[in-house]
CSV table of C-alpha atoms in Angstrom, one decimal:
chain,number,residue,atom,x,y,z
A,1,MET,CA,0.0,0.1,0.1
A,2,GLY,CA,1.5,3.6,-1.3
A,3,SER,CA,1.0,7.0,0.5
A,4,LEU,CA,0.7,10.4,-0.8
A,5,LYS,CA,2.9,13.3,0.9
A,6,PHE,CA,1.4,16.6,0.9
A,7,GLN,CA,3.1,19.8,1.7
A,8,VAL,CA,0.5,22.1,3.6
A,9,ARG,CA,1.2,25.7,3.8
A,10,TRP,CA,-0.8,27.5,6.6
A,11,GLN,CA,-0.1,30.9,8.2
A,12,ASN,CA,3.7,31.3,6.8
A,13,LYS,CA,4.4,27.5,8.3
A,14,SER,CA,5.0,24.4,6.0
A,15,PHE,CA,3.9,20.7,7.3
A,16,ASP,CA,4.5,17.5,5.8
A,17,VAL,CA,1.5,15.1,5.7
A,18,ASP,CA,1.6,11.6,4.7
A,19,VAL,CA,-1.5,9.7,4.2
A,20,PRO,CA,-2.2,6.3,2.8
A,21,LEU,CA,-3.6,6.2,-0.6
A,22,ILE,CA,-6.8,4.6,0.5
A,23,SER,CA,-7.5,7.8,2.7
A,24,THR,CA,-10.2,10.3,2.1
A,25,VAL,CA,-10.1,13.8,2.3
A,26,GLU,CA,-11.9,13.9,5.4
A,27,GLU,CA,-8.9,11.6,6.7
A,28,LEU,CA,-6.2,14.0,5.3
A,29,LYS,CA,-8.2,17.0,7.2
A,30,ARG,CA,-7.9,15.1,10.4
A,31,GLN,CA,-4.3,14.7,10.0
A,32,ILE,CA,-4.0,18.5,9.1
A,33,PHE,CA,-6.1,19.2,12.2
A,34,LEU,CA,-3.6,17.3,14.6
A,35,LEU,CA,-0.9,19.8,13.0
A,36,THR,CA,-2.8,22.9,13.0
A,37,GLU,CA,-6.0,22.8,15.3
A,38,VAL,CA,-7.9,24.0,12.6
A,39,PRO,CA,-11.2,22.1,12.6
A,40,PRO,CA,-11.8,19.7,9.5
A,41,ASN,CA,-15.4,21.4,8.8
A,42,LEU,CA,-13.5,24.9,9.0
A,43,GLN,CA,-10.9,23.7,6.6
A,44,LYS,CA,-10.7,24.8,3.2
A,45,LEU,CA,-7.7,23.2,1.0
A,46,ILE,CA,-6.7,25.1,-1.9
A,47,GLY,CA,-4.7,23.1,-4.8
A,48,LEU,CA,-6.4,19.8,-3.6
A,49,ALA,CA,-8.1,19.6,-7.0
A,50,LYS,CA,-8.5,21.7,-10.2
A,51,GLY,CA,-11.6,23.6,-10.6
A,52,ARG,CA,-13.5,21.7,-8.1
A,53,VAL,CA,-13.9,21.3,-4.2
A,54,PRO,CA,-13.5,17.4,-3.5
A,55,SER,CA,-16.1,15.7,-1.2
A,56,ASP,CA,-14.9,14.7,2.3
A,57,GLU,CA,-15.7,11.1,1.2
A,58,THR,CA,-13.3,11.3,-1.8
A,59,LEU,CA,-10.3,8.9,-1.9
A,60,VAL,CA,-7.0,10.8,-2.2
A,61,SER,CA,-5.6,8.2,-4.7
A,62,SER,CA,-8.6,9.2,-7.1
A,63,LEU,CA,-7.4,12.9,-7.3
A,64,GLY,CA,-4.4,12.1,-9.8
A,65,LEU,CA,-2.0,13.8,-7.5
A,66,GLN,CA,1.7,13.0,-7.5
A,67,SER,CA,3.9,13.0,-4.0
A,68,PRO,CA,4.8,15.7,-3.0
A,69,HIS,CA,1.7,17.9,-3.8
A,70,LYS,CA,1.6,21.2,-2.2
A,71,ILE,CA,-1.6,22.8,-0.9
A,72,THR,CA,-2.5,25.8,1.1
A,73,LEU,CA,-4.9,25.6,3.9
A,74,MET,CA,-7.2,28.3,4.7
A,75,GLY,CA,-8.8,28.5,8.3
A,76,ARG,CA,-8.4,29.5,12.0
A,77,PRO,CA,-7.9,27.1,15.0
A,78,ALA,CA,-11.0,26.2,16.9
A,79,ALA,CA,-9.8,28.4,20.0
A,80,GLU,CA,-9.5,31.7,17.7
A,81,VAL,CA,-12.6,31.0,16.3
A,82,GLU,CA,-14.4,30.7,19.6
A,83,GLU,CA,-12.6,33.8,20.7
A,84,TYR,CA,-14.0,35.8,17.7
A,85,ARG,CA,-17.7,34.3,18.2
A,86,ARG,CA,-17.6,35.1,21.7
A,87,GLN,CA,-16.4,38.9,21.2
A,88,GLU,CA,-19.1,39.1,18.6
A,89,LEU,CA,-21.7,38.0,20.9
A,90,ILE,CA,-20.3,40.6,23.5
A,91,ASP,CA,-20.6,43.6,21.0
A,92,MET,CA,-24.1,42.3,19.7
A,93,LYS,CA,-25.3,42.6,23.6
A,94,ALA,CA,-23.8,46.0,23.9
A,95,ARG,CA,-25.4,47.3,20.7
A,96,VAL,CA,-28.8,45.6,22.0
A,97,CYS,CA,-28.2,47.3,25.4
A,98,CYS,CA,-27.2,50.8,24.0
A,99,ALA,CA,-30.1,50.7,21.5
A,100,THR,CA,-32.6,49.8,24.5
A,101,ILE,CA,-31.2,52.7,26.5
A,102,GLU,CA,-31.4,55.5,23.7
A,103,ARG,CA,-35.1,54.5,23.1
A,104,THR,CA,-36.2,55.2,26.5
């Protein structure tokens, strides 16, 4: 059983990821998550397939790629996303509070 090596670029860093040819895109994303903490559902992999976004169930062997294959990851770690959402909620509550005070 062979493997496919990916060179993943993300936030000015580079990671090498090896996955078996029988792996799915979802399994590749899980490996990337272990290195970056970017949740698989928030990952956008650029350069994985030309002109289309393969589904998570797609086998990497069916993409016609050669090792090493360079891809770019777009996405934020879960902690940063959660902090952003928390701050947005705080800001939203402040706007609602201020609007309520202005009406009275």
